[in-house]
Amino acid sequence: MSVNASGRLCVWAVGLLAMAAALPALEGQDKAGAAPPTTAQTPSPTSRMEDTLARSSVASRPGPEHQWLAPLIGSWTMEMTWYSPGAPPLRTSGTSENRWILGGRFVLAEATAGEGPAAIEDKTIYGYDRWERKFFSLGLRTVGAGLTQDWGFYDPVGHSFALSGKERDQTTGRLVVHRQLIKVQGLDRYSIDVFVDVPQRRPLKVLQIGFTRR
């Protein structure tokens, strides 16, 4: 387990240890009646847990990194182009509603595109992980067999996020590395380019999405 993952577990472990530490005192009350008076009031397990959760909530408040995600917020029209070797590009359009959730900690992008059997629905969460010191995206959609999870960094000069992850090819079952470049092009436009790694070749672009504010 990584150091960062261990740190996350510690937030909850502190609360559990606080409760465990109070068990002997509680058992003593059950056996001998009321506990003897003390000169100082010992915090109850409930108050210790509440204090731990309160401090954890404060520590997870949005920071300056979250402001780099702010340009994604809004109502958007999408123009999507799919690329496949040996075939003409496939184009479709749609819309996306992007909003803050959980007190401004994450961005939820809910998108739909296409019509009929080819219609696509996508829900993606963008955020910044302070433990990992990285940006991430979590994607669930009606195309694909599971969750996609990408991690990466923000380039303040290029106003872009470079994220990457792995998923299994639905046809071959092989693990494929994919990359996405999210570029803010102004107040009313941003784009997403998706690539897949190809052995001994440059990454191959498979999808391009242009977003225009409605």
PDB file of N, CA, C and O in Angstrom, residues 10 15-16 35 39 56 68 76 89 91 93 99 102 106 120-121 127 131 142 150 154 161-162 167 175 182 204 212:
ATOM      1  N   CYS A  10      -5.691   6.510   7.579  1.00  0.00           N
ATOM      2  CA  CYS A  10      -5.439   7.029   8.924  1.00  0.00           C
ATOM      3  C   CYS A  10      -6.569   7.950   9.387  1.00  0.00           C
ATOM      4  O   CYS A  10      -6.876   8.028  10.580  1.00  0.00           O
ATOM      5  N   GLY A  15     -10.464   7.803  14.162  1.00  0.00           N
ATOM      6  CA  GLY A  15     -11.774   7.731  14.793  1.00  0.00           C
ATOM      7  C   GLY A  15     -12.039   6.385  15.409  1.00  0.00           C
ATOM      8  O   GLY A  15     -12.589   6.286  16.509  1.00  0.00           O
ATOM      9  N   LEU A  16     -11.645   5.315  14.743  1.00  0.00           N
ATOM     10  CA  LEU A  16     -11.860   3.973  15.275  1.00  0.00           C
ATOM     11  C   LEU A  16     -11.030   3.732  16.521  1.00  0.00           C
ATOM     12  O   LEU A  16     -11.487   3.115  17.490  1.00  0.00           O
ATOM     13  N   ALA A  35     -19.240   5.507  36.664  1.00  0.00           N
ATOM     14  CA  ALA A  35     -17.796   5.703  36.727  1.00  0.00           C
ATOM     15  C   ALA A  35     -17.467   6.708  37.816  1.00  0.00           C
ATOM     16  O   ALA A  35     -18.244   7.630  38.092  1.00  0.00           O
ATOM     17  N   THR A  39     -11.397  14.665  37.678  1.00  0.00           N
ATOM     18  CA  THR A  39     -11.172  16.104  37.706  1.00  0.00           C
ATOM     19  C   THR A  39     -11.308  16.711  36.317  1.00  0.00           C
ATOM     20  O   THR A  39     -11.578  17.891  36.177  1.00  0.00           O
ATOM     21  N   SER A  56     -11.334  16.336   9.047  1.00  0.00           N
ATOM     22  CA  SER A  56     -11.164  15.763   7.715  1.00  0.00           C
ATOM     23  C   SER A  56     -11.923  16.570   6.672  1.00  0.00           C
ATOM     24  O   SER A  56     -11.433  16.794   5.560  1.00  0.00           O
ATOM     25  N   TRP A  68      -8.675  25.642 -11.465  1.00  0.00           N
ATOM     26  CA  TRP A  68      -8.293  25.285 -12.837  1.00  0.00           C
ATOM     27  C   TRP A  68      -9.377  24.453 -13.519  1.00  0.00           C
ATOM     28  O   TRP A  68      -9.420  24.372 -14.743  1.00  0.00           O
ATOM     29  N   TRP A  76     -22.997  22.983 -22.455  1.00  0.00           N
ATOM     30  CA  TRP A  76     -22.170  22.931 -23.651  1.00  0.00           C
ATOM     31  C   TRP A  76     -22.834  22.132 -24.770  1.00  0.00           C
ATOM     32  O   TRP A  76     -23.554  21.180 -24.506  1.00  0.00           O
ATOM     33  N   PRO A  89     -13.795   9.120 -40.820  1.00  0.00           N
ATOM     34  CA  PRO A  89     -14.176   9.601 -39.480  1.00  0.00           C
ATOM     35  C   PRO A  89     -15.694   9.543 -39.286  1.00  0.00           C
ATOM     36  O   PRO A  89     -16.467   9.763 -40.219  1.00  0.00           O
ATOM     37  N   ARG A  91     -18.794  11.197 -37.261  1.00  0.00           N
ATOM     38  CA  ARG A  91     -19.107  12.430 -36.531  1.00  0.00           C
ATOM     39  C   ARG A  91     -20.496  12.366 -35.934  1.00  0.00           C
ATOM     40  O   ARG A  91     -21.432  11.834 -36.541  1.00  0.00           O
ATOM     41  N   SER A  93     -23.020  14.660 -32.671  1.00  0.00           N
ATOM     42  CA  SER A  93     -23.102  15.850 -31.819  1.00  0.00           C
ATOM     43  C   SER A  93     -23.929  15.538 -30.580  1.00  0.00           C
ATOM     44  O   SER A  93     -24.648  14.533 -30.515  1.00  0.00           O
ATOM     45  N   ARG A  99     -21.294  20.589 -13.721  1.00  0.00           N
ATOM     46  CA  ARG A  99     -21.586  21.356 -12.508  1.00  0.00           C
ATOM     47  C   ARG A  99     -20.711  20.873 -11.350  1.00  0.00           C
ATOM     48  O   ARG A  99     -20.220  19.752 -11.353  1.00  0.00           O
ATOM     49  N   LEU A 102     -20.622  18.149  -4.313  1.00  0.00           N
ATOM     50  CA  LEU A 102     -19.973  17.945  -3.013  1.00  0.00           C
ATOM     51  C   LEU A 102     -19.201  19.175  -2.553  1.00  0.00           C
ATOM     52  O   LEU A 102     -18.023  19.114  -2.211  1.00  0.00           O
ATOM     53  N   PHE A 106     -15.641  18.544  -6.635  1.00  0.00           N
ATOM     54  CA  PHE A 106     -15.537  17.802  -7.885  1.00  0.00           C
ATOM     55  C   PHE A 106     -16.453  18.422  -8.932  1.00  0.00           C
ATOM     56  O   PHE A 106     -17.409  19.119  -8.611  1.00  0.00           O
ATOM     57  N   ILE A 120     -25.225   7.726 -27.041  1.00  0.00           N
ATOM     58  CA  ILE A 120     -24.212   7.559 -25.992  1.00  0.00           C
ATOM     59  C   ILE A 120     -24.589   8.416 -24.791  1.00  0.00           C
ATOM     60  O   ILE A 120     -24.975   9.572 -24.941  1.00  0.00           O
ATOM     61  N   GLU A 121     -24.461   7.848 -23.618  1.00  0.00           N
ATOM     62  CA  GLU A 121     -24.627   8.598 -22.372  1.00  0.00           C
ATOM     63  C   GLU A 121     -23.354   8.450 -21.555  1.00  0.00           C
ATOM     64  O   GLU A 121     -22.826   7.341 -21.425  1.00  0.00           O
ATOM     65  N   GLY A 127     -11.606  15.871 -10.738  1.00  0.00           N
ATOM     66  CA  GLY A 127     -11.243  16.390  -9.433  1.00  0.00           C
ATOM     67  C   GLY A 127      -9.742  16.452  -9.240  1.00  0.00           C
ATOM     68  O   GLY A 127      -8.957  16.097 -10.132  1.00  0.00           O
ATOM     69  N   TRP A 131      -3.898  13.942  -1.799  1.00  0.00           N
ATOM     70  CA  TRP A 131      -2.952  12.925  -1.340  1.00  0.00           C
ATOM     71  C   TRP A 131      -1.971  12.575  -2.454  1.00  0.00           C
ATOM     72  O   TRP A 131      -0.762  12.467  -2.239  1.00  0.00           O
ATOM     73  N   THR A 142     -22.207   4.461 -21.603  1.00  0.00           N
ATOM     74  CA  THR A 142     -22.944   3.350 -22.188  1.00  0.00           C
ATOM     75  C   THR A 142     -22.153   2.627 -23.272  1.00  0.00           C
ATOM     76  O   THR A 142     -22.613   1.625 -23.809  1.00  0.00           O
ATOM     77  N   ASP A 150      -8.430   7.939 -15.029  1.00  0.00           N
ATOM     78  CA  ASP A 150      -7.219   8.570 -15.550  1.00  0.00           C
ATOM     79  C   ASP A 150      -6.634   9.518 -14.509  1.00  0.00           C
ATOM     80  O   ASP A 150      -7.371  10.148 -13.747  1.00  0.00           O
ATOM     81  N   TYR A 154      -1.886  19.325 -14.552  1.00  0.00           N
ATOM     82  CA  TYR A 154      -2.355  20.524 -15.252  1.00  0.00           C
ATOM     83  C   TYR A 154      -1.161  21.355 -15.686  1.00  0.00           C
ATOM     84  O   TYR A 154      -0.211  21.558 -14.921  1.00  0.00           O
ATOM     85  N   PHE A 161      -5.056  19.884 -19.280  1.00  0.00           N
ATOM     86  CA  PHE A 161      -4.871  18.735 -18.403  1.00  0.00           C
ATOM     87  C   PHE A 161      -4.394  17.560 -19.260  1.00  0.00           C
ATOM     88  O   PHE A 161      -5.011  17.262 -20.289  1.00  0.00           O
ATOM     89  N   ALA A 162      -3.329  16.904 -18.836  1.00  0.00           N
ATOM     90  CA  ALA A 162      -2.839  15.707 -19.514  1.00  0.00           C
ATOM     91  C   ALA A 162      -3.045  14.525 -18.578  1.00  0.00           C
ATOM     92  O   ALA A 162      -2.373  14.407 -17.542  1.00  0.00           O
ATOM     93  N   GLU A 167      -7.250   0.528 -19.868  1.00  0.00           N
ATOM     94  CA  GLU A 167      -8.504  -0.215 -19.963  1.00  0.00           C
ATOM     95  C   GLU A 167      -8.322  -1.377 -20.939  1.00  0.00           C
ATOM     96  O   GLU A 167      -7.381  -1.379 -21.749  1.00  0.00           O
ATOM     97  N   LEU A 175      -4.804  -5.138 -22.460  1.00  0.00           N
ATOM     98  CA  LEU A 175      -4.766  -3.894 -21.696  1.00  0.00           C
ATOM     99  C   LEU A 175      -4.189  -2.793 -22.586  1.00  0.00           C
ATOM    100  O   LEU A 175      -3.101  -2.942 -23.152  1.00  0.00           O
ATOM    101  N   ILE A 182      -7.117  17.577 -22.232  1.00  0.00           N
ATOM    102  CA  ILE A 182      -8.245  18.500 -22.063  1.00  0.00           C
ATOM    103  C   ILE A 182      -7.681  19.910 -22.112  1.00  0.00           C
ATOM    104  O   ILE A 182      -6.917  20.311 -21.231  1.00  0.00           O
ATOM    105  N   LEU A 204      -2.068   6.999 -31.155  1.00  0.00           N
ATOM    106  CA  LEU A 204      -3.063   7.123 -32.217  1.00  0.00           C
ATOM    107  C   LEU A 204      -4.300   7.844 -31.689  1.00  0.00           C
ATOM    108  O   LEU A 204      -4.900   7.413 -30.699  1.00  0.00           O
ATOM    109  N   THR A 212     -18.603  23.884 -27.052  1.00  0.00           N
ATOM    110  CA  THR A 212     -18.914  25.302 -27.202  1.00  0.00           C
ATOM    111  C   THR A 212     -20.015  25.657 -26.218  1.00  0.00           C
ATOM    112  O   THR A 212     -21.045  24.970 -26.145  1.00  0.00           O
TER     113      THR A 212
END
